[in-house]
Amino acid sequence: MTGEKTVLTGVHFMSGDIACAEGAIAAGCRFFAGYPITPATEIAEHIAARMPKIGGIYIQMEDEIASIAAVIGASYAGLKAMTATSGPGFSLMQENIGLAAMTEAPCVIVDVMRGGPSTGQPTLPGQQDVMQAKWGSHGDYEIIALAPSSAQEMFDLTIEAFNLAETYRVPTLVMADEVVAHMWEKVVIPPAEEIRIVNRKKPDMPPEKYMPFMPDDDLVPPMACFGEGFRFHATGLTHDEYGYPRTQSSEAQMRLVQRLCDKIRKNADKIIRVEEQMLDDAEIVVFAYGIVARAALSAVKKARQQGIKAGLVRPITLWPFPEKHVARAAEKAKAIIVPEMNCGQMVREVERAAKGTHVYHIPKLGEEPHTPMEILEFIRRHSK
Amino acid sequence: MTEAVEQHPLSKYLRAAMMPHIWCSGCGNGIILNAFIQALDELQINLDKLVVVSGIGCIGRAAGYTNVDSFHTTHGRPIAFATGVKLANPELEVVVISGDGDLFAIGGNHFIHAARRNIGIKVICANNFNYGMTGGQVGPTTPLEAFTTTTPYGNIEHPFNLVHLAAAAGATYVARWTTLHVRMLTMSIKKLLQRKGFSFIEVISPCPEIYGRRNRMRTGLEMMEWFKKTAVIANFSDPAKAEINLERIVVGEFVDVQKPTYEELLHNKMAQIMKEGEEG
């Protein structure tokens, strides 16, 4: 091994995409398969330069479908694996994200959101894929999705994504946006020993006793990998605890799919992370994530200076949705304001959780995120 | 006096819990699976280091029937999945067993790129000229004028010549047999398993229930008789001229060359980069 460091401990000036790549490496990712797409490409470029120096694999596949399929294969062969893409590529990956959910393959998918639909605005930000993150593949399933707001969080939350993927054997998404990906900021990388790393739990029984999809009490099965002598089968078909197809059994479908959903739903309180600001007496609550949350926080602070009791709910975990946090904030609030870079996606979840409190959406499409003044204007209007 | 044999000598290669299999009577998939496990047995392959990957379709079940680490992927993606497996752990022997529709329609792009890169995965394609599991629709290898459920007036699409395609894309071992050529097929699978680079065998396989009965070959036997009557062994002939039609099926080995595999090039490059890092 060279003197090349796997964890670049220190204070850096980095773009979000590069911080994401470094976060993956620090988390132990040693396999990256991807296909170039703006504005996620720099993640691949940086990993292509770094991986060979630390004994990891980078491969540019022929398309996004191949990329995610290779990632699932690498995960089953024992490596922590990741891909990074943007809206159109994310759409292409959906079928195999379902495969990863069904076969419980831990992996990380970074989606740097740009304007859509279709080819849309490749170099401009959006938050238009957040519902695709939850519902993109067919069938019922649960994933985990995180939304970074800064280059630092591109680093931190990419590590967190790997830890969650390994803990719950679930594809975990980092839902960034073009601004967070391309902005250059200070990023502090801690010493390796201070970074919390989680590895998938392994079977502790002999191969003949191993049932690859028999869950423990936490609803997550221990994971053997190819080549370890367990000789197991995995399939995207509905299967039993042995991994054998049970395509005609309604009982097997209910048991498996319910568990795949429950292992996330029942652990939601452990998974969900939310930043809450000035909520104690907040009458006007702003709900914002990703880059928009930074303008929202600024607007809330300005509102406070003007005597308006404003507060912020910033979901770091988009999925599972932080329903309780929103409900709690809504109890005291007159209104919840949801600035989003789309025509109305997460706002519907907020409405559902807010139960009767007025929810107002500030859509924004195109060139730039909401400004603090735009959000402040809304706060002032609804505080009267 | 000999002792009674309680188990078939090859039963350790199969998952008893997955039996009975789903294949129709007269289907060639069992012959292909049998040739495969026969080859594993003759080579005494380390079963703990073998991974069998399939896509969707009748032959896609072969992965589950083989008693090794196995994965049944989405439609068309077994080669892409296998690429991740092979690169993540190059010590594993990774074999893709899948069908003509899976590998060459929806998965065509993955096939040519894996061949181009010369990733050391081995591909066995069961070609039954149609989509059997979904009820017999036209596929990328359906012969001209053949009848399928979606070509009720006869197929007007020119089919792929798979061995020509594989050779042109860069596969280092390319062969074609029918399920009548069991010994040659087994010999060929043994060679495939011993090659380092991207290797490919096409097996022409009878599908009497779904394809045959629409094309004047109602039984497996009739389809095998077609193979017997028309198959011509032409080893190392031009794959471009290896035709398949009602009068002539050209079989044999077409390509057997060596060139550096992707994983060799990758690991050499990594070693070089690490060395420069140490010196620098």
XYZ file of C-alpha atoms in Angstrom:
664
model
C 0.000 0.000 0.000
C 1.164 3.488 -0.791
C 1.384 6.379 1.582
C -1.896 7.493 0.033
C -4.365 8.207 2.793
C -7.837 6.718 2.660
C -9.181 9.360 5.024
C -7.909 12.838 4.165
C -8.007 14.151 7.728
C -7.755 17.925 7.787
C -9.469 21.124 6.725
C -10.166 21.362 3.005
C -11.738 23.603 0.417
C -13.859 21.203 -1.618
C -16.873 21.003 -3.887
C -19.857 19.017 -2.680
C -19.277 16.341 -5.317
C -15.655 15.870 -4.216
C -16.679 15.841 -0.552
C -19.229 13.148 -1.398
C -16.538 11.041 -3.090
C -14.238 11.474 -0.079
C -17.075 10.589 2.278
C -17.668 7.367 0.379
C -13.980 6.449 0.581
C -13.869 7.302 4.288
C -16.950 5.115 4.828
C -15.121 2.155 3.325
C -16.599 2.203 -0.177
C -14.267 0.253 -2.451
C -16.449 -0.173 -5.531
C -17.893 2.519 -7.741
C -19.712 1.891 -11.019
C -21.231 4.827 -12.827
C -22.076 6.553 -16.057
C -21.209 10.219 -16.621
C -24.016 12.702 -16.137
C -24.101 16.356 -15.161
C -24.066 17.501 -12.363
C -22.874 14.272 -10.663
C -19.865 13.587 -12.898
C -17.219 15.032 -10.595
C -18.007 12.336 -8.041
C -17.027 9.688 -10.595
C -14.010 11.659 -11.783
C -12.682 12.109 -8.280
C -13.261 8.479 -7.373
C -11.592 7.350 -10.625
C -8.473 9.206 -9.510
C -8.579 8.049 -5.884
C -9.673 4.410 -5.991
C -6.613 2.868 -7.701
C -4.395 4.423 -5.044
C -6.256 2.786 -2.189
C -7.026 -0.583 -3.749
C -10.616 0.185 -4.724
C -12.453 -0.370 -8.002
C -13.780 2.301 -10.340
C -15.540 1.261 -13.529
C -17.421 3.359 -16.017
C -20.249 1.156 -17.214
C -22.151 1.387 -20.486
C -25.202 2.986 -18.874
C -26.888 3.655 -15.548
C -28.783 0.361 -15.566
C -25.502 -1.522 -15.812
C -23.994 0.705 -13.123
C -26.562 -0.076 -10.450
C -26.637 -3.768 -11.432
C -22.838 -3.923 -11.030
C -23.117 -2.130 -7.682
C -25.557 -4.764 -6.411
C -23.240 -7.514 -7.691
C -20.237 -5.944 -5.956
C -22.209 -5.568 -2.733
C -23.124 -9.262 -2.830
C -19.468 -10.042 -3.517
C -18.588 -8.304 -0.254
C -17.616 -4.709 -1.012
C -19.246 -1.482 0.019
C -20.476 -0.140 -3.298
C -21.863 3.084 -4.704
C -23.040 4.831 -7.831
C -23.778 8.492 -8.468
C -26.108 9.942 -11.051
C -28.634 12.639 -11.832
C -32.346 12.635 -12.708
C -32.396 10.816 -16.079
C -29.881 8.243 -14.844
C -31.788 7.878 -11.586
C -34.888 7.015 -13.611
C -32.971 4.333 -15.489
C -31.793 2.818 -12.209
C -35.217 2.447 -10.676
C -35.912 -1.170 -11.628
C -32.652 -2.307 -10.067
C -33.131 -0.126 -6.987
C -36.189 -2.332 -6.520
C -33.961 -5.386 -6.977
C -31.595 -4.054 -4.300
C -34.559 -3.506 -1.968
C -35.970 -6.983 -2.696
C -32.635 -8.790 -2.284
C -31.579 -6.521 0.608
C -28.321 -5.448 -1.012
C -26.654 -2.661 0.962
C -25.582 0.073 -1.455
C -25.538 3.833 -1.859
C -27.011 5.783 -4.763
C -26.269 9.494 -4.996
C -28.754 11.488 -7.064
C -27.617 15.025 -7.749
C -30.921 16.599 -8.711
C -31.117 18.879 -11.743
C -34.127 20.418 -13.439
C -36.453 17.972 -15.166
C -38.503 16.260 -16.498
C -36.587 14.558 -19.297
C -33.224 16.112 -20.171
C -34.449 19.308 -18.551
C -31.738 21.634 -17.240
C -28.547 19.625 -16.775
C -26.536 22.411 -15.154
C -29.232 23.892 -12.938
C -30.551 22.680 -9.593
C -33.863 21.055 -8.765
C -35.599 19.089 -6.033
C -37.826 17.275 -8.460
C -36.710 13.698 -7.787
C -37.703 13.427 -4.134
C -40.879 11.503 -4.852
C -39.074 9.337 -7.389
C -36.679 8.475 -4.549
C -39.581 7.051 -2.588
C -41.809 5.623 -5.281
C -39.564 5.230 -8.326
C -39.466 1.459 -8.549
C -42.538 -0.742 -8.865
C -44.134 -2.507 -5.933
C -44.089 -1.711 -2.229
C -40.728 -1.179 -0.598
C -38.892 1.273 1.636
C -35.573 2.994 1.117
C -33.691 5.599 3.146
C -32.964 8.998 1.602
C -30.805 11.793 3.016
C -30.667 15.422 1.881
C -27.377 17.313 2.384
C -27.363 21.108 2.596
C -23.640 21.794 2.356
C -20.363 20.411 1.067
C -19.628 19.309 4.646
C -22.856 17.334 4.685
C -22.042 15.813 1.324
C -19.107 14.269 3.193
C -20.879 13.482 6.468
C -24.145 12.186 5.033
C -22.445 9.984 2.448
C -20.760 8.190 5.367
C -24.103 8.081 7.160
C -25.729 6.643 4.010
C -23.247 3.759 3.958
C -23.792 3.111 7.664
C -27.573 3.031 7.232
C -27.320 0.849 4.108
C -25.154 -1.649 5.977
C -27.292 -1.575 9.126
C -30.605 -2.187 7.400
C -29.466 -3.949 4.212
C -31.267 -1.357 2.145
C -30.379 0.859 -0.825
C -29.753 4.283 0.673
C -30.026 7.453 -1.367
C -28.199 10.743 -1.038
C -30.541 13.283 -2.615
C -28.267 16.234 -3.335
C -28.913 19.083 -5.741
C -26.765 20.836 -8.300
C -25.909 23.760 -6.002
C -24.751 21.569 -3.114
C -22.797 19.403 -5.567
C -20.960 22.249 -7.274
C -20.486 24.763 -4.482
C -16.981 24.949 -2.954
C -16.871 25.249 0.813
C -14.823 24.407 3.848
C -14.978 20.714 4.634
C -13.521 19.320 7.832
C -12.492 15.672 7.616
C -11.961 14.174 11.067
C -9.297 11.591 11.964
C -10.187 8.126 10.706
C -10.641 6.764 14.223
C -13.287 9.400 14.965
C -15.446 8.401 12.014
C -18.198 5.946 12.926
C -18.224 3.050 10.458
C -20.881 0.336 10.389
C -20.411 -2.972 8.603
C -23.163 -5.419 7.679
C -23.714 -8.128 10.239
C -22.469 -11.544 9.213
C -23.998 -14.972 9.861
C -22.547 -16.771 12.883
C -23.995 -20.187 12.045
C -22.533 -22.937 9.851
C -23.498 -22.818 6.136
C -25.939 -25.723 6.397
C -27.942 -23.808 9.029
C -27.848 -20.470 7.205
C -31.074 -19.034 5.832
C -30.104 -15.929 3.859
C -33.404 -14.115 4.369
C -34.247 -15.149 7.918
C -34.335 -11.862 9.867
C -33.131 -11.254 13.394
C -35.303 -9.374 15.876
C -34.428 -6.087 14.176
C -36.030 -7.521 10.995
C -32.651 -7.505 9.210
C -31.103 -10.836 8.112
C -27.345 -11.391 8.570
C -25.616 -11.252 5.178
C -23.274 -13.883 3.779
C -21.432 -12.895 0.630
C -20.418 -14.832 -2.461
C -17.369 -17.004 -2.022
C -17.714 -17.403 1.750
C -18.932 -20.983 1.480
C -22.588 -20.425 2.346
C -23.827 -21.290 -1.147
C -27.061 -19.358 -0.985
C -29.518 -18.206 -3.610
C -30.962 -14.715 -3.995
C -33.667 -13.652 -6.420
C -35.783 -10.661 -7.305
C -38.775 -12.993 -7.223
C -40.874 -13.205 -4.090
C -38.926 -15.649 -1.952
C -38.949 -17.435 1.377
C -36.316 -17.279 4.109
C -34.137 -19.690 2.130
C -34.182 -17.356 -0.858
C -36.253 -19.807 -2.872
C -38.948 -18.447 -5.195
C -42.515 -18.445 -3.841
C -44.262 -16.736 -6.706
C -47.641 -18.370 -6.111
C -47.858 -17.847 -2.361
C -49.819 -14.843 -1.127
C -48.573 -15.632 2.373
C -44.916 -15.457 1.267
C -45.533 -12.164 -0.580
C -47.229 -10.652 2.471
C -44.548 -11.849 4.863
C -41.591 -10.729 2.749
C -42.840 -7.380 1.467
C -44.317 -6.401 4.828
C -40.959 -7.121 6.474
C -39.036 -5.144 3.828
C -41.263 -2.159 4.630
C -41.331 -2.750 8.388
C -37.581 -2.980 8.839
C -37.457 0.698 7.875
C -40.855 1.831 9.219
C -40.453 0.239 12.638
C -36.904 1.574 12.957
C -37.872 5.032 11.674
C -37.245 6.777 15.006
C -33.695 5.454 14.998
C -33.101 6.445 11.382
C -34.680 9.898 11.177
C -32.526 12.993 11.669
C -34.014 16.465 11.672
C -32.540 19.892 12.356
C -34.974 22.049 14.330
C -34.392 25.790 14.819
C -36.340 28.208 16.984
C -39.417 25.997 17.141
C -40.309 26.470 20.822
C -42.702 29.333 20.237
C -42.795 29.313 16.454
C -46.022 30.487 14.868
C -44.701 30.336 11.332
C -42.695 27.211 10.550
C -40.621 26.854 7.429
C -40.035 23.310 6.222
C -37.084 23.139 3.827
C -34.334 20.721 2.845
C -31.189 20.652 0.781
C -29.819 23.958 -0.461
C -33.187 25.673 0.069
C -32.929 25.103 3.833
C -29.999 27.514 4.004
C -32.023 30.352 2.528
C -34.899 29.292 4.780
C -32.772 29.530 7.934
C -31.583 32.945 6.907
C -35.198 34.028 6.323
C -36.266 32.676 9.727
C -33.487 34.607 11.479
C -34.444 37.814 9.641
C -38.081 37.269 10.605
C -37.098 36.893 14.260
C -35.216 40.210 14.022
C -38.482 41.740 12.850
C -40.366 40.269 15.793
C -42.018 37.415 13.934
C -42.008 34.082 15.750
C -40.609 31.928 12.959
C -38.864 28.567 13.108
C -37.352 25.943 10.822
C -37.798 22.230 10.356
C -35.032 20.833 8.140
C -35.398 17.130 7.404
C -31.968 15.573 6.968
C -33.753 12.279 6.406
C -36.325 12.773 3.655
C -37.381 9.099 3.773
C -38.592 7.775 6.085
C -40.478 11.067 6.384
C -40.123 12.828 9.774
C -43.843 12.843 10.369
C -43.707 13.293 14.151
C -41.406 16.307 13.926
C -43.714 18.027 11.478
C -46.806 17.157 13.514
C -45.204 18.539 16.680
C -44.217 21.809 14.993
C -47.672 22.088 13.430
C -49.473 21.895 16.779
C -48.349 25.382 17.781
C -47.995 26.944 14.357
C -50.446 29.076 12.448
C -48.880 28.134 9.172
C -46.180 25.992 7.644
C -44.345 27.282 4.618
C -42.653 24.863 2.266
C -40.235 26.377 -0.227
C -39.202 23.650 -2.671
C -37.474 23.575 -6.035
C -40.373 21.795 -7.683
C -44.083 22.265 -8.372
C -45.116 20.571 -5.129
C -43.742 17.237 -3.913
C -42.702 17.032 -0.240
C -45.349 19.644 0.553
C -47.967 16.909 0.296
C -46.219 14.898 2.995
C -46.081 18.025 5.148
C -49.812 18.581 4.628
C -50.499 15.007 5.637
C -48.462 15.303 8.836
C -49.608 18.864 9.695
C -53.242 17.760 10.021
C -55.218 20.911 9.543
C -52.532 23.555 10.003
C -52.351 25.689 6.895
C -49.515 24.660 4.615
C -48.281 26.971 1.885
C -46.005 25.943 -0.914
C -43.448 28.193 -2.557
C -42.524 26.486 -5.788
C -39.408 27.468 -7.644
C -38.126 26.148 -10.920
C -35.175 27.154 -12.989
C -31.964 28.934 -12.422
C -31.469 29.357 -8.686
C -32.809 28.333 -5.283
C -35.168 30.572 -3.322
C -33.566 33.693 -1.874
C -33.953 34.454 1.842
C -35.984 37.537 0.900
C -38.492 35.503 -1.086
C -39.074 33.208 1.867
C -39.126 36.101 4.334
C -41.814 37.765 2.259
C -43.985 34.668 2.670
C -43.295 34.471 6.400
C -44.347 38.111 6.832
C -47.502 37.670 4.780
C -48.689 34.693 6.808
C -47.698 36.099 10.196
C -50.333 38.798 9.986
C -22.202 -57.216 -5.042
C -22.427 -53.517 -5.522
C -24.045 -51.260 -2.971
C -27.225 -49.432 -3.848
C -26.594 -45.805 -4.807
C -28.897 -43.629 -2.744
C -28.139 -40.427 -4.522
C -27.359 -39.487 -8.094
C -23.602 -38.907 -8.355
C -24.205 -35.354 -9.555
C -26.923 -34.489 -7.039
C -24.559 -32.396 -4.943
C -24.531 -29.875 -7.774
C -28.282 -29.324 -7.572
C -30.536 -27.787 -4.924
C -32.941 -30.567 -4.066
C -35.266 -28.077 -2.357
C -35.814 -26.323 -5.696
C -36.954 -29.474 -7.480
C -39.065 -30.266 -9.389
C -37.909 -27.778 -12.012
C -40.348 -25.671 -13.996
C -39.171 -26.656 -17.475
C -41.577 -28.229 -20.008
C -41.143 -31.711 -21.340
C -38.917 -31.644 -24.418
C -37.162 -28.454 -23.289
C -33.401 -28.321 -23.795
C -32.605 -26.432 -20.594
C -32.121 -29.606 -18.575
C -29.549 -30.824 -21.082
C -27.660 -27.537 -20.791
C -27.734 -27.636 -16.988
C -26.649 -31.269 -17.056
C -23.715 -30.476 -19.371
C -22.770 -27.609 -17.070
C -22.677 -29.660 -13.877
C -20.956 -32.498 -15.719
C -18.228 -30.016 -16.670
C -18.022 -28.774 -13.068
C -17.601 -32.353 -11.924
C -14.969 -33.280 -14.488
C -12.936 -30.182 -13.641
C -13.559 -30.571 -9.901
C -14.373 -26.871 -9.722
C -14.313 -25.410 -6.198
C -18.021 -24.904 -5.643
C -17.443 -22.417 -2.832
C -15.837 -20.049 -5.316
C -18.361 -20.412 -8.119
C -21.175 -17.908 -8.675
C -23.972 -18.586 -11.165
C -25.982 -15.588 -12.332
C -29.140 -15.614 -14.443
C -31.535 -13.097 -15.879
C -35.234 -13.593 -16.538
C -36.778 -16.386 -18.580
C -37.050 -20.171 -18.427
C -33.292 -20.800 -18.308
C -33.069 -18.004 -15.723
C -34.101 -20.584 -13.149
C -30.808 -22.432 -13.723
C -29.070 -20.183 -11.182
C -31.422 -21.301 -8.435
C -31.125 -24.958 -9.396
C -27.317 -24.935 -9.127
C -26.120 -25.585 -5.573
C -23.608 -22.734 -5.392
C -23.808 -19.012 -4.634
C -26.359 -17.867 -7.175
C -28.330 -14.770 -8.091
C -31.408 -14.324 -10.243
C -31.277 -10.713 -11.487
C -33.686 -8.441 -13.309
C -34.443 -8.970 -16.991
C -31.394 -8.395 -19.169
C -28.925 -7.480 -16.427
C -27.069 -10.658 -15.420
C -23.871 -9.636 -17.235
C -23.854 -6.184 -15.625
C -24.446 -7.769 -12.209
C -21.749 -10.392 -12.873
C -19.321 -7.610 -13.832
C -19.684 -6.148 -10.350
C -19.177 -9.562 -8.758
C -16.071 -10.387 -10.788
C -14.411 -7.017 -10.185
C -15.246 -7.002 -6.480
C -13.765 -10.471 -6.022
C -11.633 -11.672 -8.971
C -11.062 -15.016 -7.226
C -14.631 -16.001 -7.959
C -15.509 -17.983 -11.078
C -18.549 -16.124 -12.407
C -20.835 -17.852 -14.913
C -23.890 -16.279 -16.501
C -26.499 -18.736 -17.775
C -29.363 -16.998 -19.529
C -31.526 -16.863 -22.623
C -31.379 -15.255 -26.054
C -33.997 -12.619 -25.243
C -32.459 -11.731 -21.893
C -28.883 -11.517 -23.149
C -29.372 -10.060 -26.632
C -32.543 -7.954 -26.645
C -32.808 -6.080 -23.359
C -29.263 -7.083 -22.377
C -27.538 -6.651 -25.748
C -25.652 -3.548 -24.701
C -24.202 -5.215 -21.605
C -23.098 -8.229 -23.645
C -21.119 -6.263 -26.225
C -19.476 -4.038 -23.641
C -18.465 -6.907 -21.359
C -16.973 -8.653 -24.412
C -15.211 -5.450 -25.474
C -13.683 -4.987 -22.014
C -12.814 -8.688 -21.853
C -14.090 -9.059 -18.313
C -13.405 -12.618 -17.185
C -16.981 -13.798 -16.939
C -18.346 -16.816 -18.788
C -21.665 -16.684 -20.608
C -23.799 -19.646 -21.651
C -26.798 -18.654 -23.753
C -29.739 -21.001 -24.268
C -31.142 -19.964 -27.641
C -34.652 -21.280 -28.216
C -35.556 -18.644 -30.844
C -38.341 -17.055 -28.814
C -39.561 -15.765 -25.476
C -40.700 -19.035 -23.947
C -41.703 -17.951 -20.471
C -43.938 -15.085 -21.574
C -45.721 -17.282 -24.072
C -43.669 -17.367 -27.248
C -43.162 -13.879 -28.639
C -40.649 -12.915 -31.333
C -37.074 -12.375 -30.137
C -33.739 -11.190 -31.509
C -32.835 -14.690 -32.742
C -36.201 -15.704 -34.204
C -35.541 -16.877 -37.802
C -37.100 -15.023 -40.717
C -40.628 -16.207 -41.490
C -40.915 -18.158 -38.210
C -44.259 -17.986 -36.442
C -44.509 -16.661 -32.923
C -47.381 -15.193 -30.926
C -46.345 -11.715 -32.053
C -45.425 -12.686 -35.611
C -48.657 -14.473 -36.563
C -47.921 -13.809 -40.260
C -44.250 -14.823 -40.096
C -41.219 -12.931 -38.738
C -39.875 -10.094 -40.901
C -36.937 -9.143 -38.629
C -33.447 -10.351 -39.516
C -32.108 -12.336 -36.543
C -28.768 -11.863 -34.791
C -26.010 -14.343 -35.540
C -24.852 -14.607 -31.935
C -21.453 -16.162 -32.540
C -20.630 -13.477 -35.104
C -21.797 -10.787 -32.694
C -19.737 -12.224 -29.828
C -16.623 -12.565 -31.976
C -16.957 -9.034 -33.354
C -17.461 -7.577 -29.867
C -14.213 -9.157 -28.674
C -15.065 -12.394 -26.867
C -11.952 -14.563 -26.467
C -13.775 -17.893 -26.677
C -16.847 -18.404 -28.854
C -18.644 -21.652 -29.590
C -22.068 -22.863 -30.688
C -23.642 -26.253 -30.160
C -27.115 -27.706 -30.138
C -28.493 -29.734 -27.243
C -27.936 -32.776 -29.448
C -24.163 -32.228 -29.137
C -24.009 -33.090 -25.443
C -20.396 -34.295 -25.386
C -19.103 -31.404 -27.435
C -21.114 -28.994 -25.330
C -19.669 -30.418 -22.108
C -16.149 -30.298 -23.565
C -16.807 -26.715 -24.645
C -18.107 -25.676 -21.206
C -14.949 -27.172 -19.688
C -12.883 -24.992 -22.021
C -15.043 -21.985 -21.213
C -14.434 -22.493 -17.497
C -10.693 -22.632 -18.054
C -10.476 -19.487 -20.168
C -9.493 -16.277 -18.415
C -11.307 -13.753 -20.571
C -14.871 -13.098 -21.649
C -16.105 -16.391 -23.092
C -19.352 -17.319 -24.774
C -21.242 -20.459 -25.760
C -24.528 -20.412 -27.638
C -26.616 -23.549 -27.217
C -29.425 -24.067 -29.718
C -32.139 -25.477 -27.516
C -35.515 -27.005 -28.353
C -38.674 -25.293 -27.163
C -41.331 -27.620 -28.567
C -44.191 -26.457 -26.353
C -43.971 -22.795 -27.193
C -41.890 -22.344 -30.354
C -41.953 -25.778 -31.967
C -45.684 -26.270 -32.163
C -46.071 -23.039 -34.104
C -43.326 -24.040 -36.507
C -44.145 -27.618 -37.527
C -42.012 -29.234 -34.798
C -44.457 -30.255 -32.121
C -42.196 -32.401 -29.945
C -38.740 -32.176 -28.512
C -37.845 -35.187 -30.579
C -38.866 -33.460 -33.823
C -36.711 -30.463 -32.908
C -33.763 -32.718 -32.077
C -34.247 -34.444 -35.436
C -34.017 -31.040 -37.101
C -30.684 -30.467 -35.310
C -29.496 -33.930 -36.300
C -30.412 -33.505 -39.944
C -28.969 -30.041 -40.428
C -26.128 -29.479 -37.933
C -22.704 -29.164 -39.517
C -19.546 -28.918 -37.413
C -17.240 -26.307 -38.885
C -14.638 -25.542 -36.224
C -12.844 -22.206 -36.570
C -14.790 -21.264 -39.659
C -15.822 -17.674 -40.243
C -18.476 -16.880 -37.606
C -19.995 -14.381 -40.036
C -20.947 -17.309 -42.236
C -22.209 -19.559 -39.430
C -25.851 -19.663 -40.387
C -28.893 -21.110 -38.685
C -31.847 -21.970 -40.903
C -34.140 -24.885 -41.638
C -31.556 -26.478 -43.935
C -28.305 -25.824 -42.094
C -27.121 -25.138 -38.541
C -23.388 -24.412 -38.341
C -21.897 -25.392 -34.987
C -18.410 -25.663 -33.508
C -15.773 -23.511 -31.899
C -15.211 -20.239 -33.697
C -12.825 -18.175 -31.567
C -10.174 -19.219 -29.055
C -7.661 -16.447 -28.399
C -5.927 -14.938 -25.396
C -5.716 -11.293 -24.517
C -5.398 -9.432 -21.227
C -8.585 -9.364 -19.199
C -10.066 -6.194 -17.784
C -9.291 -7.275 -14.242
C -5.660 -8.062 -15.139
C -5.221 -4.664 -16.770
C -6.932 -3.018 -13.825
C -4.761 -4.708 -11.207
C -1.579 -4.068 -13.196
C -2.525 -0.431 -13.467
C -3.286 -0.251 -9.747
C 0.048 -1.857 -8.868
C 1.835 0.638 -11.094
C -0.003 3.608 -9.555
C 0.713 2.377 -6.027
C 4.396 1.850 -6.859
C 4.698 5.345 -8.294
C 2.982 6.648 -5.161
C 5.588 4.952 -2.967
C 8.483 6.236 -5.051
C 6.972 9.694 -5.433
